[in-house]
Short mmCIF file of C-alpha atoms and ligand atoms in Angstrom, two decimals:
data_model
loop_
_atom_site.label_atom_id
_atom_site.label_comp_id
_atom_site.label_asym_id
_atom_site.label_seq_id
_atom_site.Cartn_x
_atom_site.Cartn_y
_atom_site.Cartn_z
CA MET A 1 22.83 -12.33 -7.34
CA LYS A 2 22.74 -8.55 -7.13
CA THR A 3 19.22 -7.30 -6.45
CA ASP A 4 18.29 -3.76 -7.48
CA ILE A 5 15.61 -2.12 -5.39
CA PHE A 6 13.45 0.67 -6.76
CA LYS A 7 10.71 2.76 -5.24
CA ALA A 8 7.37 2.79 -7.03
CA ILE A 9 7.62 6.54 -7.60
CA ASP A 10 10.89 6.10 -9.53
CA LEU A 11 9.23 3.98 -12.19
CA ASN A 12 8.65 6.94 -14.48
CA LYS A 13 12.41 7.52 -14.87
CA PRO A 14 13.56 6.50 -18.36
CA GLU A 15 16.58 4.54 -17.09
CA ILE A 16 14.41 2.46 -14.76
CA LYS A 17 11.89 1.88 -17.50
CA GLU A 18 14.74 0.61 -19.67
CA HIS A 19 16.11 -1.52 -16.81
CA ILE A 20 12.77 -3.28 -16.29
CA LYS A 21 12.38 -4.02 -19.98
CA LYS A 22 15.95 -5.30 -20.23
CA GLN A 23 15.67 -7.54 -17.17
CA ILE A 24 12.41 -9.13 -18.31
CA LEU A 25 13.63 -9.70 -21.88
CA ASP A 26 16.85 -11.09 -20.40
CA ASN A 27 14.81 -13.79 -18.58
CA GLN A 28 15.31 -12.23 -15.15
CA LEU A 29 12.68 -12.07 -12.41
CA ILE A 30 11.13 -8.87 -11.04
CA VAL A 31 9.18 -8.71 -7.80
CA PHE A 32 6.49 -6.02 -7.89
CA PRO A 33 3.40 -4.95 -5.97
CA THR A 34 -0.13 -5.55 -7.21
CA GLU A 35 -3.41 -4.45 -5.62
CA THR A 36 -3.83 -7.96 -4.14
CA VAL A 37 -0.39 -9.20 -3.03
CA TYR A 38 3.17 -8.84 -4.35
CA GLY A 39 3.96 -10.90 -7.44
CA ILE A 40 7.20 -12.43 -8.75
CA GLY A 41 7.12 -11.80 -12.47
CA ALA A 42 8.79 -13.24 -15.56
CA ASN A 43 8.33 -13.13 -19.31
CA ALA A 44 5.44 -15.56 -19.80
CA LEU A 45 6.62 -16.28 -23.36
CA SER A 46 10.02 -17.52 -22.18
CA PRO A 47 10.09 -21.05 -20.69
CA GLU A 48 13.59 -20.37 -19.39
CA ALA A 49 12.40 -17.35 -17.40
CA VAL A 50 9.27 -19.11 -16.14
CA LYS A 51 11.31 -22.10 -14.93
CA LYS A 52 13.24 -19.75 -12.66
CA ILE A 53 10.03 -18.79 -10.85
CA PHE A 54 9.32 -22.43 -9.95
CA LEU A 55 12.91 -22.97 -8.88
CA ILE A 56 13.18 -19.87 -6.70
CA LYS A 57 9.76 -20.26 -5.07
CA GLY A 58 10.16 -24.01 -4.62
CA ARG A 59 6.79 -24.32 -6.35
CA PRO A 60 5.46 -27.73 -7.51
CA SER A 61 5.66 -27.80 -11.32
CA ASP A 62 2.02 -28.84 -11.76
CA ASN A 63 0.70 -25.67 -10.11
CA PRO A 64 -0.05 -23.30 -13.02
CA LEU A 65 0.70 -19.58 -13.13
CA ILE A 66 -1.50 -16.56 -13.85
CA VAL A 67 -0.58 -14.50 -16.88
CA HIS A 68 -0.88 -10.75 -16.30
CA LEU A 69 -1.85 -8.44 -19.15
CA ASN A 70 -2.33 -4.69 -19.47
CA ASP A 71 -5.83 -4.76 -20.83
CA ALA A 72 -8.62 -7.02 -21.92
CA SER A 73 -8.06 -6.42 -25.63
CA GLN A 74 -4.98 -8.66 -25.60
CA VAL A 75 -6.82 -11.70 -24.25
CA THR A 76 -7.98 -13.00 -27.63
CA LYS A 77 -4.35 -13.62 -28.65
CA TYR A 78 -3.95 -16.24 -26.00
CA VAL A 79 -7.29 -18.00 -25.59
CA LYS A 80 -9.91 -19.77 -27.70
CA ASN A 81 -13.64 -20.47 -27.44
CA ILE A 82 -14.06 -17.42 -25.23
CA SER A 83 -17.06 -17.73 -22.90
CA ILE A 84 -20.05 -15.43 -23.34
CA TYR A 85 -19.59 -14.51 -19.70
CA ALA A 86 -16.10 -13.11 -20.22
CA LYS A 87 -16.90 -9.66 -21.60
CA PRO A 88 -19.38 -8.55 -18.94
CA LEU A 89 -16.96 -9.68 -16.22
CA MET A 90 -13.97 -7.96 -17.81
CA ASP A 91 -16.02 -4.78 -18.22
CA ALA A 92 -17.12 -4.90 -14.60
CA PHE A 93 -13.94 -6.01 -12.80
CA TRP A 94 -10.85 -5.39 -14.98
CA PRO A 95 -8.43 -3.98 -14.23
CA GLY A 96 -8.75 -5.53 -10.78
CA PRO A 97 -8.56 -8.57 -8.52
CA LEU A 98 -10.31 -11.13 -10.75
CA THR A 99 -8.49 -13.92 -12.61
CA LEU A 100 -10.34 -15.66 -15.43
CA VAL A 101 -9.52 -19.17 -16.66
CA PHE A 102 -9.98 -19.80 -20.40
CA GLU A 103 -9.23 -22.54 -22.88
CA SER A 104 -5.65 -21.91 -23.93
CA SER A 105 -4.79 -21.29 -27.57
CA GLY A 106 -1.46 -22.94 -26.90
CA VAL A 107 0.77 -19.84 -27.00
CA PHE A 108 2.13 -20.42 -23.50
CA SER A 109 4.35 -23.37 -22.67
CA ASP A 110 3.32 -26.25 -20.43
CA ILE A 111 5.54 -24.74 -17.77
CA VAL A 112 3.13 -21.81 -17.44
CA THR A 113 -0.05 -23.89 -17.58
CA GLY A 114 1.23 -26.81 -15.51
CA GLY A 115 0.34 -29.00 -18.49
CA LEU A 116 -3.33 -27.94 -18.46
CA GLN A 117 -5.32 -27.04 -21.59
CA THR A 118 -6.47 -23.85 -19.88
CA ILE A 119 -4.82 -20.54 -19.05
CA ALA A 120 -5.48 -18.13 -16.17
CA ILE A 121 -5.39 -14.42 -17.04
CA ARG A 122 -5.62 -11.29 -14.95
CA VAL A 123 -5.36 -7.56 -15.64
CA PRO A 124 -4.08 -5.97 -12.44
CA SER A 125 -5.07 -2.42 -11.52
CA HIS A 126 -1.99 -1.48 -9.50
CA PRO A 127 -0.06 1.24 -11.37
CA VAL A 128 3.30 -0.48 -10.74
CA ALA A 129 2.04 -3.82 -12.08
CA GLN A 130 0.58 -1.99 -15.08
CA LYS A 131 3.91 -0.29 -15.73
CA VAL A 132 5.99 -3.47 -15.40
CA ILE A 133 3.80 -5.15 -18.04
CA ALA A 134 3.76 -2.09 -20.31
CA TYR A 135 7.54 -1.49 -20.13
CA SER A 136 8.30 -5.16 -20.77
CA GLY A 137 6.03 -5.36 -23.78
CA VAL A 138 5.32 -9.05 -23.08
CA PRO A 139 2.75 -10.88 -20.94
CA ILE A 140 4.05 -11.38 -17.42
CA CYS A 141 3.34 -14.49 -15.44
CA ALA A 142 3.41 -13.76 -11.75
CA PRO A 143 2.55 -15.98 -8.83
CA SER A 144 2.37 -14.50 -5.36
CA ALA A 145 5.87 -13.45 -4.26
CA ASN A 146 6.45 -15.85 -1.41
CA ILE A 147 8.50 -18.98 -0.94
CA SER A 148 6.01 -21.82 -1.59
CA GLY A 149 4.02 -22.73 1.50
CA LYS A 150 4.61 -19.38 3.23
CA PRO A 151 1.92 -16.71 3.52
CA SER A 152 1.77 -14.43 0.47
CA SER A 153 3.63 -11.13 0.70
CA THR A 154 1.75 -7.94 1.37
CA LEU A 155 4.70 -5.76 2.46
CA PHE A 156 8.06 -4.84 0.93
CA SER A 157 9.77 -6.35 4.00
CA HIS A 158 8.16 -9.75 3.17
CA VAL A 159 9.48 -9.85 -0.38
CA LYS A 160 12.87 -8.61 0.75
CA GLU A 161 13.05 -11.44 3.26
CA ASP A 162 12.07 -14.09 0.71
CA PHE A 163 13.80 -12.86 -2.45
CA TYR A 164 16.64 -10.40 -1.78
CA GLY A 165 19.74 -11.75 -3.55
CA LYS A 166 17.63 -14.23 -5.56
CA VAL A 167 15.97 -11.96 -8.15
CA SER A 168 17.33 -9.14 -10.30
CA THR A 169 14.89 -6.47 -9.16
CA ILE A 170 12.42 -5.71 -6.37
CA ILE A 171 10.03 -2.78 -6.58
CA ASP A 172 8.94 -1.32 -3.27
CA GLY A 173 5.29 -0.31 -3.51
CA GLY A 174 4.47 -0.26 0.20
CA LYS A 175 1.54 -2.27 1.48
CA ALA A 176 -0.62 -4.28 -0.92
CA GLU A 177 -4.07 -2.76 -0.56
CA ILE A 178 -6.33 -5.83 -0.63
CA GLY A 179 -3.94 -8.28 1.02
CA LEU A 180 -5.61 -11.41 -0.40
CA GLU A 181 -4.94 -12.93 -3.81
CA SER A 182 -7.37 -12.46 -6.70
CA THR A 183 -10.59 -14.42 -7.12
CA VAL A 184 -9.99 -17.23 -9.63
CA LEU A 185 -13.03 -17.91 -11.80
CA ASP A 186 -13.07 -20.76 -14.32
CA LEU A 187 -14.77 -19.75 -17.57
CA SER A 188 -13.59 -22.83 -19.50
CA VAL A 189 -16.53 -24.83 -18.14
CA GLU A 190 -20.25 -24.50 -18.90
CA ILE A 191 -21.16 -22.79 -15.63
CA PRO A 192 -18.62 -20.29 -14.32
CA THR A 193 -16.94 -21.78 -11.26
CA ILE A 194 -15.02 -20.05 -8.47
CA LEU A 195 -11.79 -21.96 -7.81
CA ARG A 196 -10.36 -19.47 -5.30
CA PRO A 197 -12.44 -16.85 -3.47
CA GLY A 198 -11.19 -13.28 -3.26
CA LYS A 199 -12.28 -9.68 -3.16
CA ILE A 200 -14.64 -10.20 -6.11
CA THR A 201 -17.26 -12.37 -4.43
CA GLN A 202 -19.75 -14.91 -5.77
CA THR A 203 -22.57 -12.40 -5.23
CA MET A 204 -20.75 -9.69 -7.16
CA ILE A 205 -20.19 -12.06 -10.10
CA GLU A 206 -23.78 -13.34 -10.05
CA GLU A 207 -25.09 -9.78 -10.05
CA ILE A 208 -23.24 -9.09 -13.29
CA LEU A 209 -23.99 -12.41 -15.02
CA LYS A 210 -27.59 -12.75 -13.76
CA ILE A 211 -27.09 -16.51 -13.31
CA ASN A 212 -26.12 -18.78 -10.40
CA ILE A 213 -22.51 -19.80 -10.58
CA ILE A 214 -20.66 -22.69 -8.89
CA ASN A 215 -18.31 -22.16 -5.97
CA HIS A 216 -15.61 -24.78 -5.53
CA SER A 217 -13.48 -22.95 -3.03
CA GLU A 218 -12.76 -24.70 0.23
CA GLN A 219 -15.01 -23.50 2.98
CA ILE A 220 -16.30 -24.59 6.33
CA VAL A 221 -19.62 -26.41 6.08
CA GLU A 222 -21.07 -27.25 9.47
CA GLY A 223 -17.65 -27.28 11.01
CA ALA A 224 -16.00 -29.42 8.35
CA PRO A 225 -14.19 -28.28 5.23
CA LYS A 226 -16.03 -29.06 2.00
CA SER A 227 -12.99 -30.51 0.30
CA PRO A 228 -10.51 -31.45 2.99
CA GLY A 229 -7.83 -33.03 0.82
CA MET A 230 -5.63 -30.08 -0.07
CA LYS A 231 -2.66 -31.06 -2.12
CA TYR A 232 -0.20 -28.50 -0.84
CA LYS A 233 0.42 -26.92 2.53
CA HIS A 234 -0.31 -23.24 2.20
CA TYR A 235 0.07 -19.94 3.97
CA ALA A 236 1.31 -21.82 6.99
CA PRO A 237 3.38 -20.28 9.74
CA LYS A 238 5.82 -22.64 11.48
CA GLY A 239 3.63 -22.77 14.60
CA GLU A 240 0.49 -24.90 14.71
CA VAL A 241 -2.63 -22.95 13.73
CA SER A 242 -6.03 -23.90 15.19
CA LEU A 243 -9.32 -22.36 14.11
CA ILE A 244 -11.78 -22.10 16.96
CA ASP A 245 -15.39 -22.53 15.87
CA GLY A 246 -18.28 -21.80 18.23
CA SER A 247 -20.32 -19.06 19.85
CA PHE A 248 -18.52 -15.81 20.75
CA ASP A 249 -18.52 -16.73 24.47
CA ASN A 250 -17.38 -20.31 23.94
CA VAL A 251 -14.53 -19.24 21.70
CA ILE A 252 -13.34 -16.75 24.33
CA LYS A 253 -13.63 -19.34 27.09
CA TYR A 254 -11.67 -21.91 25.09
CA ILE A 255 -8.88 -19.53 24.13
CA ASN A 256 -8.53 -18.21 27.67
CA SER A 257 -8.32 -21.80 28.93
CA GLN A 258 -5.09 -22.18 26.93
CA GLU A 259 -3.38 -19.74 29.30
CA ILE A 260 -1.68 -22.66 31.01
CA VAL A 261 0.09 -23.64 27.77
CA GLN A 262 2.00 -20.34 28.00
CA LYS A 263 4.17 -21.82 30.74
CA ASN A 264 6.00 -24.02 28.27
CA TYR A 265 5.24 -22.62 24.83
CA LYS A 266 4.84 -19.34 23.01
CA ILE A 267 1.22 -18.97 22.05
CA ALA A 268 -0.67 -16.23 20.26
CA VAL A 269 -4.19 -15.30 19.26
CA LEU A 270 -5.04 -13.66 15.95
CA CYS A 271 -8.53 -12.29 16.27
CA PRO A 272 -10.98 -9.58 15.32
CA ASP A 273 -11.02 -6.45 17.44
CA GLU A 274 -14.26 -7.47 19.19
CA TYR A 275 -12.52 -10.39 20.96
CA VAL A 276 -9.45 -8.52 22.17
CA LYS A 277 -10.73 -7.07 25.44
CA HIS A 278 -12.09 -10.45 26.56
CA LEU A 279 -8.87 -12.41 26.10
CA HIS A 280 -6.17 -12.83 28.75
CA LEU A 281 -3.29 -14.39 26.82
CA LYS A 282 0.04 -12.56 26.54
CA THR A 283 0.17 -12.21 22.77
CA ILE A 284 -2.95 -11.01 21.03
CA ILE A 285 -2.88 -9.63 17.50
CA ASN A 286 -5.83 -7.49 16.50
CA LEU A 287 -6.86 -8.20 12.89
CA GLY A 288 -9.47 -5.44 12.72
CA SER A 289 -13.19 -5.28 13.30
CA ILE A 290 -15.59 -8.09 12.33
CA GLU A 291 -17.57 -5.27 10.72
CA SER A 292 -14.67 -4.64 8.36
CA PRO A 293 -13.54 -7.85 6.64
CA GLU A 294 -11.54 -5.57 4.31
CA ALA A 295 -9.28 -4.67 7.24
CA ILE A 296 -8.96 -8.30 8.31
CA GLY A 297 -8.06 -9.29 4.74
CA GLU A 298 -5.46 -6.58 4.56
CA ASN A 299 -3.80 -7.64 7.82
CA LEU A 300 -4.08 -11.41 7.55
CA PHE A 301 -0.89 -12.49 5.77
CA MET A 302 1.15 -9.87 7.57
CA SER A 303 -0.06 -11.24 10.91
CA LEU A 304 0.59 -14.85 9.89
CA ARG A 305 4.15 -13.89 8.94
CA GLN A 306 4.53 -12.10 12.26
CA MET A 307 3.91 -15.45 13.98
CA ASP A 308 7.19 -16.77 12.58
CA GLU A 309 9.08 -13.59 13.45
CA MET A 310 7.86 -13.99 17.03
CA LYS A 311 8.62 -17.74 16.98
CA ILE A 312 5.12 -18.64 18.13
CA ASP A 313 4.45 -22.38 18.73
CA TYR A 314 0.64 -22.38 18.88
CA ILE A 315 -1.72 -19.95 17.18
CA TYR A 316 -5.46 -19.68 17.90
CA ILE A 317 -7.82 -17.93 15.49
CA PRO A 318 -11.61 -17.58 15.90
CA VAL A 319 -13.64 -18.65 12.87
CA ILE A 320 -15.29 -15.60 11.30
CA SER A 321 -18.39 -15.21 9.16
CA GLN A 322 -17.95 -16.38 5.58
CA LYS A 323 -20.19 -13.65 4.19
CA GLY A 324 -18.70 -11.46 1.45
CA LEU A 325 -14.94 -11.16 1.75
CA GLY A 326 -15.16 -13.40 4.83
CA GLN A 327 -15.20 -16.38 2.50
CA ALA A 328 -11.78 -15.53 1.06
CA ILE A 329 -10.43 -14.93 4.56
CA MET A 330 -11.71 -18.26 5.90
CA ASN A 331 -10.42 -20.04 2.79
CA ARG A 332 -6.86 -18.81 3.48
CA LEU A 333 -7.21 -19.53 7.20
CA LEU A 334 -8.35 -23.11 6.58
CA LYS A 335 -5.21 -23.71 4.59
CA ALA A 336 -2.99 -21.95 7.10
CA ALA A 337 -4.49 -24.22 9.77
CA ASN A 338 -4.12 -27.30 7.59
CA TYR A 339 -7.88 -27.75 8.20
CA ARG A 340 -7.49 -28.02 11.97
CA ILE A 341 -10.79 -26.80 13.43
CA ILE A 342 -11.65 -27.04 17.11
CA LYS A 343 -15.41 -27.06 17.73
CA VAL A 344 -16.29 -25.46 21.07
O1 TXA B 401 -3.74 -11.88 -6.85
C1 TXA B 401 -3.14 -12.76 -7.48
O2 TXA B 401 -3.73 -13.55 -8.24
C2 TXA B 401 -1.63 -12.84 -7.31
C3 TXA B 401 -1.00 -11.57 -7.89
C4 TXA B 401 0.51 -11.61 -7.85
O3 TXA B 401 -1.49 -11.36 -9.18
N1 TXA B 401 -1.11 -14.02 -7.92
C5 TXA B 401 -1.33 -15.25 -7.40
O4 TXA B 401 -0.72 -16.29 -8.09
O5 TXA B 401 -1.97 -15.44 -6.40
P1 TXA B 401 -0.49 -17.73 -7.46
O6 TXA B 401 0.34 -18.43 -8.46
O7 TXA B 401 0.04 -17.62 -6.11
O8 TXA B 401 -1.91 -18.37 -7.46
C6 TXA B 401 -2.51 -18.71 -8.71
C7 TXA B 401 -3.68 -19.61 -8.48
C8 TXA B 401 -3.24 -20.98 -8.02
O9 TXA B 401 -4.16 -21.47 -7.08
C9 TXA B 401 -3.30 -21.78 -9.32
O10 TXA B 401 -3.48 -23.15 -9.08
C10 TXA B 401 -4.49 -21.14 -10.02
O11 TXA B 401 -4.37 -19.78 -9.73
N2 TXA B 401 -4.42 -21.33 -11.47
C11 TXA B 401 -3.51 -20.84 -12.35
N3 TXA B 401 -3.76 -21.25 -13.59
C12 TXA B 401 -4.87 -22.03 -13.53
C13 TXA B 401 -5.62 -22.77 -14.49
N4 TXA B 401 -5.28 -22.80 -15.78
N5 TXA B 401 -6.70 -23.45 -14.04
C14 TXA B 401 -7.05 -23.43 -12.75
N6 TXA B 401 -6.38 -22.76 -11.79
C15 TXA B 401 -5.29 -22.08 -12.18
MG1 MG B 402 0.39 -18.15 -4.19
#
């Protein structure tokens, strides 16, 4: 298929505006940047268009999609029994990297919801995402723009690699600012429950709601993941990822002891800046300072994708603090490592 590529700055041109609207209403897919990661979007009201997303991504059909809207006022059309917690959260965090799960009013097909009675909705803040939704005039469902199982896309080069020739349009918006997908918060249950951690943290949500919420996202608890049985392999590079958990010195000692493996295999370390000068392996990728989880979040998927480009066989990553954004980072790393943690 012919893929048209546009730059974000061209989106104000009337002919491109018209093109986007036409493609979406014609059941075509458009890849576009959001503030979290790139998304692959389709008309959420068209089962035919939505089916294409699952087909092209190779996504399991029971994994539901997030519907993206322009603003909170449209939510009532699509949901019922709206939680009392919804409004304060929308006021505080929309537009932005928070997805809310509601009871569905049944407008969207089972293909969007994966057969669930609930629907996930997000209002993205990225101007390109906002424009794609506005020009189309319909709700846009958009999973992360990556082939299923691969790390999400944070750069134009990632989406080009995965989707050029497979979708009608790709919009180049440069680097996705946050680099980690939105926080998913379930509001269809009595106590709001985090299903996927992201930039909007548990603490930030609790500060707004003035209650304790539940956090169901996978995390390391005393060296073991809380819910080890993950259904799908995620974010995984082709090489084997190991998370190294221990004191700063022990982690360095362990990673350096892998030097010998370099004789027969390509190995790499992805680590915070603070570790770099202590490590002796050939390939060390600096994720950014421990003091700046924002930087680590921004670089994470890009670095995981780099592992495949460099054909790395074994990848070592120190466990980092799960405070604040660290929880979202460790959640993605646990999945990338298929829960392989080496205690040192
Ligand atoms: O930041 C993001 O959320 C990005 C950008 C493109 O907006 N999108 C994204 O979509 O990450 P996706 O499909 O890769 O991840 C959606 C997550 C999945 O874990 C899915 O299972 C969950 O949201 N989800 C969707 N609908 C749900 C529902 N009704 N109940 C519970 N979880 C749901
Ligand atoms: Mg995804």
